[in-house]
PDB file of C-alpha atoms in Angstrom:
ATOM      1  CA  MET A1441      13.208  -8.944  32.911  1.00 37.00           C
ATOM      2  CA  GLN A1442      15.133  -6.090  34.299  1.00 37.00           C
ATOM      3  CA  THR A1443      15.583  -2.897  32.262  1.00 36.00           C
ATOM      4  CA  GLN A1444      19.413  -3.319  32.534  1.00 35.00           C
ATOM      5  CA  ASP A1445      19.067  -6.318  30.205  1.00 37.00           C
ATOM      6  CA  LEU A1446      17.581  -4.090  27.479  1.00 36.00           C
ATOM      7  CA  ARG A1447      20.541  -1.557  27.796  1.00 33.00           C
ATOM      8  CA  SER A1448      23.007  -3.952  26.616  1.00 33.00           C
ATOM      9  CA  GLU A1449      25.747  -2.920  23.786  1.00 35.00           C
ATOM     10  CA  PRO A1450      24.206  -2.994  20.216  1.00 36.00           C
ATOM     11  CA  VAL A1451      24.467  -6.281  18.715  1.00 35.00           C
ATOM     12  CA  SER A1452      25.515  -7.241  15.235  1.00 37.00           C
ATOM     13  CA  PRO A1453      22.999  -9.020  12.780  1.00 36.00           C
ATOM     14  CA  ALA A1454      24.750 -12.309  13.208  1.00 36.00           C
ATOM     15  CA  ALA A1455      24.146 -12.093  16.934  1.00 36.00           C
ATOM     16  CA  LEU A1456      20.417 -11.479  16.194  1.00 38.00           C
ATOM     17  CA  ARG A1457      20.454 -14.753  14.420  1.00 37.00           C
ATOM     18  CA  LEU A1458      19.213 -12.984  11.238  1.00 42.00           C
ATOM     19  CA  PRO A1459      21.636 -14.378   8.452  1.00 37.00           C
ATOM     20  CA  HIS A1460      18.993 -13.437   5.784  1.00 42.00           C
ATOM     21  CA  LEU A1461      19.701  -9.809   6.567  1.00 43.00           C
ATOM     22  CA  GLU A1462      23.413  -9.886   5.837  1.00 41.00           C
ATOM     23  CA  ALA A1463      22.857  -9.303   2.246  1.00 41.00           C
ATOM     24  CA  GLY A1464      20.820  -6.078   2.976  1.00 43.00           C
ATOM     25  CA  TRP A1465      23.218  -4.720   5.481  1.00 41.00           C
ATOM     26  CA  GLN A1466      24.817  -1.461   4.558  1.00 45.00           C
ATOM     27  CA  ARG A1467      26.531   1.048   6.345  1.00 46.00           C
ATOM     28  CA  GLN A1468      24.487   3.886   5.186  1.00 53.00           C
ATOM     29  CA  GLY A1469      21.753   6.212   6.539  1.00 60.00           C
ATOM     30  CA  LYS A1470      20.421   5.857  10.173  1.00 73.00           C
ATOM     31  CA  LEU A1471      21.687   2.901  12.035  1.00 88.00           C
ATOM     32  CA  TRP A1472      19.846   3.218  15.306  1.00 91.00           C
ATOM     33  CA  SER A1473      16.521   4.671  16.736  1.00 89.00           C
ATOM     34  CA  THR A1474      15.624   5.463  20.346  1.00 89.00           C
ATOM     35  CA  LEU A1475      12.539   4.469  22.022  1.00 87.00           C
ATOM     36  CA  LYS A1476      11.059   7.941  21.542  1.00 87.00           C
ATOM     37  CA  GLU A1477      11.829   7.838  17.815  1.00 90.00           C
ATOM     38  CA  LEU A1478      10.208   4.422  17.403  1.00 89.00           C
ATOM     39  CA  CYS A1479       7.149   5.521  19.044  1.00 88.00           C
ATOM     40  CA  ALA A1480       6.948   8.680  16.739  1.00 89.00           C
ATOM     41  CA  LEU A1481       7.489   6.453  13.869  1.00 90.00           C
ATOM     42  CA  LEU A1482       4.501   4.308  14.855  1.00 89.00           C
ATOM     43  CA  ARG A1483       2.410   7.263  15.819  1.00 88.00           C
ATOM     44  CA  ILE A1484       2.241   6.080  19.350  1.00 83.00           C
ATOM     45  CA  PRO A1485       1.919   8.705  22.151  1.00 82.00           C
ATOM     46  CA  VAL A1486       5.044   9.054  24.159  1.00 76.00           C
ATOM     47  CA  THR A1487       4.928   9.061  27.984  1.00 72.00           C
ATOM     48  CA  SER A1488       7.548  10.130  30.472  1.00 69.00           C
ATOM     49  CA  THR A1489       8.532   6.550  31.032  1.00 67.00           C
ATOM     50  CA  MET A1490       9.197   5.995  27.236  1.00 65.00           C
ATOM     51  CA  THR A1491      11.964   8.550  26.647  1.00 65.00           C
ATOM     52  CA  ASP A1492      14.940   6.510  27.484  1.00 67.00           C
ATOM     53  CA  ASP A1493      17.599   7.358  25.052  1.00 67.00           C
ATOM     54  CA  ASP A1494      19.824   4.404  25.892  1.00 73.00           C
ATOM     55  CA  LEU A1495      17.481   1.913  24.620  1.00 83.00           C
ATOM     56  CA  LEU A1496      18.312   1.515  20.872  1.00 90.00           C
ATOM     57  CA  PHE A1497      16.659  -0.352  17.940  1.00 93.00           C
ATOM     58  CA  GLN A1498      18.941  -1.523  15.005  1.00 94.00           C
ATOM     59  CA  HIS A1499      18.266  -0.289  11.391  1.00 95.00           C
ATOM     60  CA  VAL A1500      18.868  -2.429   8.219  1.00 95.00           C
ATOM     61  CA  GLN A1501      18.836  -1.198   4.713  1.00 95.00           C
ATOM     62  CA  PHE A1502      17.641  -3.288   1.769  1.00 96.00           C
ATOM     63  CA  LYS A1503      17.856  -2.674  -1.914  1.00 96.00           C
ATOM     64  CA  THR A1504      14.920  -2.772  -4.510  1.00 96.00           C
ATOM     65  CA  GLY A1505      14.070  -6.455  -5.109  1.00 96.00           C
ATOM     66  CA  GLN A1506      15.767  -7.838  -1.904  1.00 97.00           C
ATOM     67  CA  ARG A1507      13.688 -10.103   0.311  1.00 97.00           C
ATOM     68  CA  ILE A1508      13.431  -9.193   3.996  1.00 97.00           C
ATOM     69  CA  HIS A1509      12.011 -12.680   5.026  1.00 96.00           C
ATOM     70  CA  THR A1510      10.812 -15.738   3.159  1.00 96.00           C
ATOM     71  CA  ILE A1511       7.944 -18.208   3.598  1.00 96.00           C
ATOM     72  CA  GLY A1512       8.638 -20.919   6.185  1.00 95.00           C
ATOM     73  CA  GLN A1513      11.649 -18.981   7.558  1.00 96.00           C
ATOM     74  CA  PRO A1514      11.711 -19.174  11.544  1.00 97.00           C
ATOM     75  CA  PHE A1515      10.027 -16.148  13.037  1.00 96.00           C
ATOM     76  CA  ASP A1516      12.087 -14.056  15.428  1.00 94.00           C
ATOM     77  CA  THR A1517      11.801 -10.311  14.409  1.00 95.00           C
ATOM     78  CA  LEU A1518       9.035  -7.593  13.744  1.00 95.00           C
ATOM     79  CA  TYR A1519       9.805  -4.917  11.385  1.00 96.00           C
ATOM     80  CA  ILE A1520       8.980  -1.364  11.121  1.00 96.00           C
ATOM     81  CA  VAL A1521       9.274   0.751   7.975  1.00 96.00           C
ATOM     82  CA  HIS A1522      11.548   3.798   8.393  1.00 95.00           C
ATOM     83  CA  SER A1523      11.607   4.635   4.811  1.00 94.00           C
ATOM     84  CA  GLY A1524      10.761   3.028   1.619  1.00 95.00           C
ATOM     85  CA  PHE A1525       7.983   0.674   0.039  1.00 96.00           C
ATOM     86  CA  LEU A1526       7.601  -3.041   0.291  1.00 97.00           C
ATOM     87  CA  LYS A1527       5.072  -5.722  -0.492  1.00 97.00           C
ATOM     88  CA  THR A1528       4.176  -8.859   1.349  1.00 96.00           C
ATOM     89  CA  VAL A1529       2.978 -11.874  -0.574  1.00 96.00           C
ATOM     90  CA  LEU A1530       1.757 -15.484  -0.587  1.00 94.00           C
ATOM     91  CA  ILE A1531       3.243 -17.770  -3.086  1.00 92.00           C
ATOM     92  CA  ASP A1532       1.354 -20.915  -4.167  1.00 88.00           C
ATOM     93  CA  GLU A1533       2.883 -24.300  -5.350  1.00 87.00           C
ATOM     94  CA  TYR A1534       2.868 -23.065  -8.927  1.00 88.00           C
ATOM     95  CA  GLY A1535       4.841 -19.844  -8.148  1.00 87.00           C
ATOM     96  CA  ASN A1536       1.917 -17.534  -8.472  1.00 89.00           C
ATOM     97  CA  GLU A1537       2.066 -14.450  -6.194  1.00 92.00           C
ATOM     98  CA  GLN A1538      -0.785 -13.129  -4.019  1.00 94.00           C
ATOM     99  CA  VAL A1539      -0.136  -9.685  -2.736  1.00 95.00           C
ATOM    100  CA  LEU A1540      -1.351  -9.119   0.780  1.00 94.00           C
ATOM    101  CA  SER A1541      -0.169  -5.693   1.575  1.00 94.00           C
ATOM    102  CA  PHE A1542       2.240  -2.772   0.693  1.00 96.00           C
ATOM    103  CA  PRO A1543       3.952  -1.643   4.044  1.00 95.00           C
ATOM    104  CA  MET A1544       5.312   1.885   3.927  1.00 94.00           C
ATOM    105  CA  LYS A1545       6.678   4.351   6.447  1.00 94.00           C
ATOM    106  CA  GLY A1546       5.388   3.757  10.014  1.00 92.00           C
ATOM    107  CA  ASP A1547       3.892   0.326   9.195  1.00 93.00           C
ATOM    108  CA  LEU A1548       4.753  -2.680  11.203  1.00 93.00           C
ATOM    109  CA  PHE A1549       4.894  -6.147   9.528  1.00 95.00           C
ATOM    110  CA  GLY A1550       6.067  -9.733  10.362  1.00 94.00           C
ATOM    111  CA  VAL A1551       3.259 -10.132  12.891  1.00 93.00           C
ATOM    112  CA  ASP A1552       1.761 -13.168  11.059  1.00 92.00           C
ATOM    113  CA  GLY A1553       4.864 -15.076  12.180  1.00 94.00           C
ATOM    114  CA  ILE A1554       3.852 -14.970  15.736  1.00 92.00           C
ATOM    115  CA  HIS A1555       1.330 -17.712  15.729  1.00 91.00           C
ATOM    116  CA  THR A1556       3.340 -20.553  14.296  1.00 94.00           C
ATOM    117  CA  ARG A1557       6.943 -19.040  14.902  1.00 95.00           C
ATOM    118  CA  ARG A1558       7.410 -19.268  11.069  1.00 96.00           C
ATOM    119  CA  TYR A1559       6.632 -16.438   8.521  1.00 96.00           C
ATOM    120  CA  PRO A1560       3.865 -17.579   6.316  1.00 95.00           C
ATOM    121  CA  SER A1561       4.289 -14.954   3.870  1.00 95.00           C
ATOM    122  CA  GLU A1562       7.443 -13.286   2.083  1.00 97.00           C
ATOM    123  CA  ALA A1563       8.331  -9.514   2.342  1.00 97.00           C
ATOM    124  CA  VAL A1564      10.089  -7.921  -0.646  1.00 97.00           C
ATOM    125  CA  ALA A1565      11.403  -4.317  -1.197  1.00 98.00           C
ATOM    126  CA  LEU A1566       9.699  -2.430  -3.785  1.00 97.00           C
ATOM    127  CA  SER A1567      12.224   0.368  -3.321  1.00 96.00           C
ATOM    128  CA  ASN A1568      15.390   0.868  -1.355  1.00 96.00           C
ATOM    129  CA  CYS A1569      14.191   0.479   2.455  1.00 96.00           C
ATOM    130  CA  ASP A1570      15.394   1.296   5.764  1.00 96.00           C
ATOM    131  CA  LEU A1571      13.789  -1.011   8.300  1.00 97.00           C
ATOM    132  CA  VAL A1572      13.874  -0.920  12.059  1.00 96.00           C
ATOM    133  CA  LEU A1573      14.417  -4.478  13.775  1.00 95.00           C
ATOM    134  CA  LEU A1574      12.481  -5.286  16.778  1.00 93.00           C
ATOM    135  CA  PRO A1575      13.446  -8.766  17.918  1.00 94.00           C
ATOM    136  CA  PHE A1576      10.258 -10.406  19.318  1.00 93.00           C
ATOM    137  CA  LYS A1577      12.069 -11.228  22.665  1.00 92.00           C
ATOM    138  CA  LYS A1578      12.846  -7.719  22.943  1.00 89.00           C
ATOM    139  CA  PHE A1579       9.219  -6.727  22.296  1.00 88.00           C
ATOM    140  CA  VAL A1580       8.103  -9.206  24.976  1.00 88.00           C
ATOM    141  CA  ALA A1581      10.633  -7.605  27.421  1.00 87.00           C
ATOM    142  CA  LEU A1582       9.615  -4.116  26.571  1.00 85.00           C
ATOM    143  CA  GLY A1583       5.901  -4.991  27.314  1.00 83.00           C
ATOM    144  CA  ARG A1584       7.018  -6.126  30.880  1.00 84.00           C
ATOM    145  CA  SER A1585       9.100  -2.996  31.370  1.00 82.00           C
ATOM    146  CA  TYR A1586       6.658  -0.451  29.673  1.00 80.00           C
ATOM    147  CA  LEU A1587       3.169  -1.674  30.156  1.00 80.00           C
ATOM    148  CA  GLU A1588       1.664   1.445  28.238  1.00 81.00           C
ATOM    149  CA  LEU A1589       4.107   0.794  25.458  1.00 81.00           C
ATOM    150  CA  GLU A1590       2.767  -3.008  25.244  1.00 82.00           C
ATOM    151  CA  HIS A1591      -0.852  -1.613  25.021  1.00 84.00           C
ATOM    152  CA  ALA A1592       0.131   0.848  22.399  1.00 86.00           C
ATOM    153  CA  MET A1593       1.915  -1.703  20.269  1.00 85.00           C
ATOM    154  CA  TYR A1594      -1.158  -3.994  20.311  1.00 87.00           C
ATOM    155  CA  SER A1595      -3.139  -0.882  19.153  1.00 88.00           C
ATOM    156  CA  VAL A1596      -0.652  -0.726  16.166  1.00 87.00           C
ATOM    157  CA  MET A1597      -1.236  -4.613  15.367  1.00 87.00           C
ATOM    158  CA  SER A1598      -4.875  -3.985  15.651  1.00 88.00           C
ATOM    159  CA  ARG A1599      -4.612  -1.042  13.304  1.00 85.00           C
ATOM    160  CA  GLU A1600      -3.050  -3.358  10.652  1.00 84.00           C
ATOM    161  CA  LEU A1601      -5.697  -5.847  11.261  1.00 85.00           C
ATOM    162  CA  VAL A1602      -8.394  -3.356  10.738  1.00 86.00           C
ATOM    163  CA  ARG A1603      -6.729  -2.252   7.479  1.00 83.00           C
ATOM    164  CA  GLU A1604      -6.786  -5.818   6.115  1.00 83.00           C
ATOM    165  CA  GLN A1605     -10.506  -6.427   7.185  1.00 83.00           C
ATOM    166  CA  ALA A1606     -11.353  -3.146   5.235  1.00 81.00           C
ATOM    167  CA  MET A1607      -9.684  -4.710   2.114  1.00 82.00           C
ATOM    168  CA  VAL A1608     -11.513  -8.018   2.503  1.00 81.00           C
ATOM    169  CA  SER A1609     -14.699  -6.136   2.806  1.00 79.00           C
ATOM    170  CA  MET A1610     -13.980  -4.025  -0.230  1.00 78.00           C
ATOM    171  CA  LEU A1611     -12.995  -7.057  -2.322  1.00 79.00           C
ATOM    172  CA  GLY A1612     -16.509  -8.638  -1.688  1.00 79.00           C
ATOM    173  CA  ALA A1613     -18.653  -5.485  -1.932  1.00 84.00           C
ATOM    174  CA  LEU A1614     -17.349  -3.308  -4.654  1.00 91.00           C
ATOM    175  CA  SER A1615     -17.023  -3.119  -8.498  1.00 93.00           C
ATOM    176  CA  ALA A1616     -13.581  -3.234 -10.054  1.00 94.00           C
ATOM    177  CA  GLU A1617     -13.614   0.451 -10.683  1.00 95.00           C
ATOM    178  CA  ALA A1618     -14.512   1.208  -7.134  1.00 95.00           C
ATOM    179  CA  ARG A1619     -11.741  -0.966  -5.788  1.00 95.00           C
ATOM    180  CA  VAL A1620      -9.061   0.856  -7.803  1.00 96.00           C
ATOM    181  CA  ALA A1621     -10.662   4.299  -6.655  1.00 96.00           C
ATOM    182  CA  ARG A1622     -10.530   3.298  -2.987  1.00 94.00           C
ATOM    183  CA  PHE A1623      -6.864   2.105  -3.330  1.00 95.00           C
ATOM    184  CA  LEU A1624      -5.862   5.391  -4.718  1.00 96.00           C
ATOM    185  CA  VAL A1625      -7.714   7.183  -1.855  1.00 95.00           C
ATOM    186  CA  SER A1626      -6.058   4.971   0.616  1.00 93.00           C
ATOM    187  CA  LEU A1627      -2.565   5.610  -0.888  1.00 94.00           C
ATOM    188  CA  SER A1628      -3.408   9.351  -0.837  1.00 95.00           C
ATOM    189  CA  GLU A1629      -4.336   9.264   2.783  1.00 93.00           C
ATOM    190  CA  ARG A1630      -1.350   7.206   3.747  1.00 91.00           C
ATOM    191  CA  PHE A1631       1.002   9.586   1.880  1.00 93.00           C
ATOM    192  CA  ALA A1632      -0.656  12.468   3.773  1.00 93.00           C
ATOM    193  CA  ASP A1633       0.073  10.656   7.124  1.00 87.00           C
ATOM    194  CA  MET A1634       3.592  10.340   6.126  1.00 86.00           C
ATOM    195  CA  GLY A1635       3.892  14.230   5.591  1.00 87.00           C
ATOM    196  CA  TYR A1636       3.940  13.848   1.768  1.00 90.00           C
ATOM    197  CA  SER A1637       1.734  15.174  -0.838  1.00 92.00           C
ATOM    198  CA  SER A1638      -1.635  13.502  -1.001  1.00 93.00           C
ATOM    199  CA  LYS A1639      -2.185  14.976  -4.515  1.00 95.00           C
ATOM    200  CA  LEU A1640       0.771  13.731  -6.480  1.00 95.00           C
ATOM    201  CA  PHE A1641       2.685  10.538  -5.902  1.00 94.00           C
ATOM    202  CA  ASN A1642       4.557   7.723  -7.558  1.00 93.00           C
ATOM    203  CA  LEU A1643       3.275   4.077  -7.587  1.00 93.00           C
ATOM    204  CA  ARG A1644       6.093   1.930  -6.488  1.00 93.00           C
ATOM    205  CA  MET A1645       4.133  -1.151  -7.285  1.00 95.00           C
ATOM    206  CA  THR A1646       3.387  -2.483 -10.624  1.00 95.00           C
ATOM    207  CA  ARG A1647      -0.183  -2.586 -12.244  1.00 96.00           C
ATOM    208  CA  HIS A1648       0.096  -6.378 -11.931  1.00 96.00           C
ATOM    209  CA  GLU A1649       0.906  -6.084  -8.185  1.00 97.00           C
ATOM    210  CA  ILE A1650      -2.190  -3.689  -7.731  1.00 96.00           C
ATOM    211  CA  GLY A1651      -4.352  -6.265  -9.572  1.00 96.00           C
ATOM    212  CA  SER A1652      -3.036  -9.071  -7.425  1.00 95.00           C
ATOM    213  CA  TYR A1653      -3.714  -7.001  -4.162  1.00 95.00           C
ATOM    214  CA  LEU A1654      -7.274  -5.937  -5.389  1.00 94.00           C
ATOM    215  CA  GLY A1655      -8.175  -9.212  -7.024  1.00 93.00           C
ATOM    216  CA  LEU A1656      -8.275  -7.894 -10.561  1.00 95.00           C
ATOM    217  CA  THR A1657      -6.279  -8.459 -13.761  1.00 95.00           C
ATOM    218  CA  LEU A1658      -3.383  -6.143 -14.773  1.00 96.00           C
ATOM    219  CA  GLU A1659      -5.677  -5.206 -17.804  1.00 96.00           C
ATOM    220  CA  THR A1660      -8.530  -4.167 -15.590  1.00 96.00           C
ATOM    221  CA  VAL A1661      -6.312  -1.952 -13.507  1.00 96.00           C
ATOM    222  CA  SER A1662      -4.692  -0.324 -16.477  1.00 96.00           C
ATOM    223  CA  ARG A1663      -8.010   0.136 -18.318  1.00 95.00           C
ATOM    224  CA  THR A1664      -9.569   1.762 -15.050  1.00 96.00           C
ATOM    225  CA  LEU A1665      -6.690   4.094 -14.547  1.00 96.00           C
ATOM    226  CA  SER A1666      -7.003   5.216 -18.086  1.00 95.00           C
ATOM    227  CA  ALA A1667     -10.694   5.719 -17.675  1.00 95.00           C
ATOM    228  CA  PHE A1668     -10.166   7.798 -14.466  1.00 96.00           C
ATOM    229  CA  ASN A1669      -7.708   9.932 -16.374  1.00 95.00           C
ATOM    230  CA  GLU A1670     -10.213  10.438 -19.240  1.00 93.00           C
ATOM    231  CA  ILE A1671     -12.838  11.758 -17.034  1.00 93.00           C
ATOM    232  CA  GLY A1672     -10.668  14.050 -15.009  1.00 94.00           C
ATOM    233  CA  LEU A1673     -10.680  12.074 -11.685  1.00 96.00           C
ATOM    234  CA  ILE A1674      -6.714  11.609 -12.002  1.00 97.00           C
ATOM    235  CA  THR A1675      -3.734  12.282 -14.139  1.00 96.00           C
ATOM    236  CA  VAL A1676      -1.580   9.441 -15.122  1.00 95.00           C
ATOM    237  CA  ASP A1677       2.037   9.576 -16.381  1.00 93.00           C
ATOM    238  CA  GLN A1678       3.498   6.089 -16.167  1.00 88.00           C
ATOM    239  CA  ARG A1679       3.809   5.502 -12.579  1.00 90.00           C
ATOM    240  CA  SER A1680       3.154   9.188 -11.500  1.00 94.00           C
ATOM    241  CA  ILE A1681      -0.480   9.798 -10.236  1.00 96.00           C
ATOM    242  CA  GLY A1682      -2.073  13.049  -9.733  1.00 97.00           C
ATOM    243  CA  ILE A1683      -5.481  13.062  -7.663  1.00 97.00           C
ATOM    244  CA  CYS A1684      -7.858  15.546  -8.985  1.00 96.00           C
ATOM    245  CA  ASP A1685     -10.992  14.654  -7.308  1.00 95.00           C
ATOM    246  CA  VAL A1686     -10.507  12.598  -4.109  1.00 96.00           C
ATOM    247  CA  GLU A1687     -14.210  12.880  -3.155  1.00 96.00           C
ATOM    248  CA  ALA A1688     -15.457  11.560  -6.458  1.00 95.00           C
ATOM    249  CA  LEU A1689     -12.912   8.491  -6.055  1.00 96.00           C
ATOM    250  CA  ARG A1690     -14.135   7.953  -2.625  1.00 94.00           C
ATOM    251  CA  THR A1691     -17.748   7.794  -3.555  1.00 94.00           C
ATOM    252  CA  LEU A1692     -17.535   6.099  -7.028  1.00 94.00           C
ATOM    253  CA  ARG A1693     -19.464   3.035  -7.539  1.00 91.00           C
ATOM    254  CA  ARG A1694     -19.222   2.342 -11.100  1.00 88.00           C
ATOM    255  CA  LEU A1695     -17.802   4.232 -14.144  1.00 86.00           C
ATOM    256  CA  PRO A1696     -20.168   5.870 -16.414  1.00 74.00           C
ATOM    257  CA  PRO A1697     -20.622   4.141 -19.898  1.00 71.00           C
ATOM    258  CA  SER A1698     -18.010   4.805 -22.485  1.00 63.00           C
ATOM    259  CA  THR A1699     -20.036   7.063 -24.741  1.00 55.00           C
ATOM    260  CA  THR A1700     -20.876   9.257 -21.531  1.00 60.00           C
ATOM    261  CA  ARG A1701     -17.127   9.422 -20.734  1.00 57.00           C
ATOM    262  CA  ASN A1702     -16.322  10.431 -24.338  1.00 60.00           C
ATOM    263  CA  ARG A1703     -18.777  13.262 -24.200  1.00 62.00           C
ATOM    264  CA  GLN A1704     -17.406  14.372 -20.792  1.00 61.00           C
ATOM    265  CA  ALA A1705     -13.788  14.345 -22.191  1.00 58.00           C
ATOM    266  CA  ALA A1706     -14.873  16.245 -25.248  1.00 60.00           C
ATOM    267  CA  GLY A1707     -16.503  18.756 -23.087  1.00 63.00           C
ATOM    268  CA  ARG A1708     -13.446  19.158 -20.908  1.00 59.00           C
ATOM    269  CA  LYS A1709     -11.354  19.649 -23.953  1.00 59.00           C
ATOM    270  CA  ALA A1710     -13.532  22.304 -25.213  1.00 61.00           C
ATOM    271  CA  ARG A1711     -13.475  24.127 -21.986  1.00 61.00           C
ATOM    272  CA  GLN A1712      -9.656  23.956 -22.142  1.00 58.00           C
ATOM    273  CA  LEU A1713      -9.530  25.590 -25.674  1.00 56.00           C
ATOM    274  CA  PRO A1714      -7.932  29.188 -25.695  1.00 58.00           C
ATOM    275  CA  GLN A1715     -10.921  31.784 -25.710  1.00 53.00           C
ATOM    276  CA  PRO A1716     -10.213  33.319 -29.186  1.00 52.00           C
ATOM    277  CA  LEU A1717     -10.600  29.779 -30.748  1.00 45.00           C
ATOM    278  CA  VAL A1718     -13.932  29.319 -28.930  1.00 43.00           C
ATOM    279  CA  ASP A1719     -15.182  32.797 -29.847  1.00 46.00           C
ATOM    280  CA  ALA A1720     -14.170  32.555 -33.505  1.00 41.00           C
ATOM    281  CA  ALA A1721     -17.649  30.804 -34.691  1.00 44.00           C
ATOM    282  CA  PRO A1722     -19.988  33.514 -36.022  1.00 44.00           C
ATOM    283  CA  ALA A1723     -22.567  34.665 -33.624  1.00 42.00           C
ATOM    284  CA  ALA A1724     -26.175  33.547 -34.212  1.00 43.00           C
ATOM    285  CA  PRO A1725     -28.590  36.182 -35.353  1.00 44.00           C
ATOM    286  CA  GLY A1726     -29.677  38.296 -32.159  1.00 43.00           C
ATOM    287  CA  ASP A1727     -26.672  37.000 -30.271  1.00 43.00           C
ATOM    288  CA  PRO A1728     -24.390  39.865 -28.668  1.00 42.00           C
ATOM    289  CA  ALA A1729     -21.305  40.136 -30.814  1.00 39.00           C
ATOM    290  CA  THR A1730     -18.034  38.906 -29.233  1.00 39.00           C
ATOM    291  CA  TRP A1731     -15.163  41.583 -28.486  1.00 33.00           C
ATOM    292  CA  ASP A1732     -13.181  40.038 -31.379  1.00 40.00           C
ATOM    293  CA  GLN A1733     -15.936  40.510 -33.824  1.00 38.00           C
ATOM    294  CA  LEU A1734     -16.662  44.053 -32.822  1.00 32.00           C
ATOM    295  CA  MET A1735     -12.921  44.729 -33.238  1.00 34.00           C
ATOM    296  CA  SER A1736     -12.577  43.296 -36.816  1.00 37.00           C
ATOM    297  CA  ALA A1737     -15.880  44.951 -37.871  1.00 35.00           C
TER     298      ALA A1737
END
């Protein structure tokens, strides 16, 4: 296909044959991205042939809870997250959800529809989202015109596959506590990649959705987060998570027994007491007197 075909005037959502997007269409925020901007979003190296500012990619905004695509819907588009958070899920015949991934800024999703030409999963916005549309026909044409871009896009797809394989390996090898710990480390690293704080962030997904993703119950996720908070690995304030010891989370295998955790928590509280209160106890015979004791003598 000639490059001229790719420089056509921007098309409407209807022309893209994406009627499911009409509900999410809002004339807000960014509406188009250049090829260079798209490469930067996907963390793809930009070459001299990939700086064509006339080649545009359309944005669509979705509100929290809206579906981007549904199971069984004909496949025709890949999606790149420009901002916001989503989940992709499988739904069984009884309506139960199995969370597959949590796409966020710079992630590509919809790839699973290439094989059968239908989406086998459903994508749902967990927050207000801004997505870049990459119609599959346009992607194929781009690969013919920009060979290095095609290779880079395959690298992006492979990156997503490696992430999924790492998750499968984790589910089969790690304890429940270690799964939650690795999940928090992964989120921390992904926020850092996006230029946000890796130490303090909000969970856009619920405890139930985290449990579905990790193969755990809601109760196990909640109990584990509380235990991490008790021993000082993280701080928890509803959906706000503060990472206090990322290396300990990264190497954690199992939580210590509850009695040990209680002792650790008590010791930490004692260390946090104001110094005059700690020194108020009478000194043992032969011990040096404290400054407060000397002053009150």
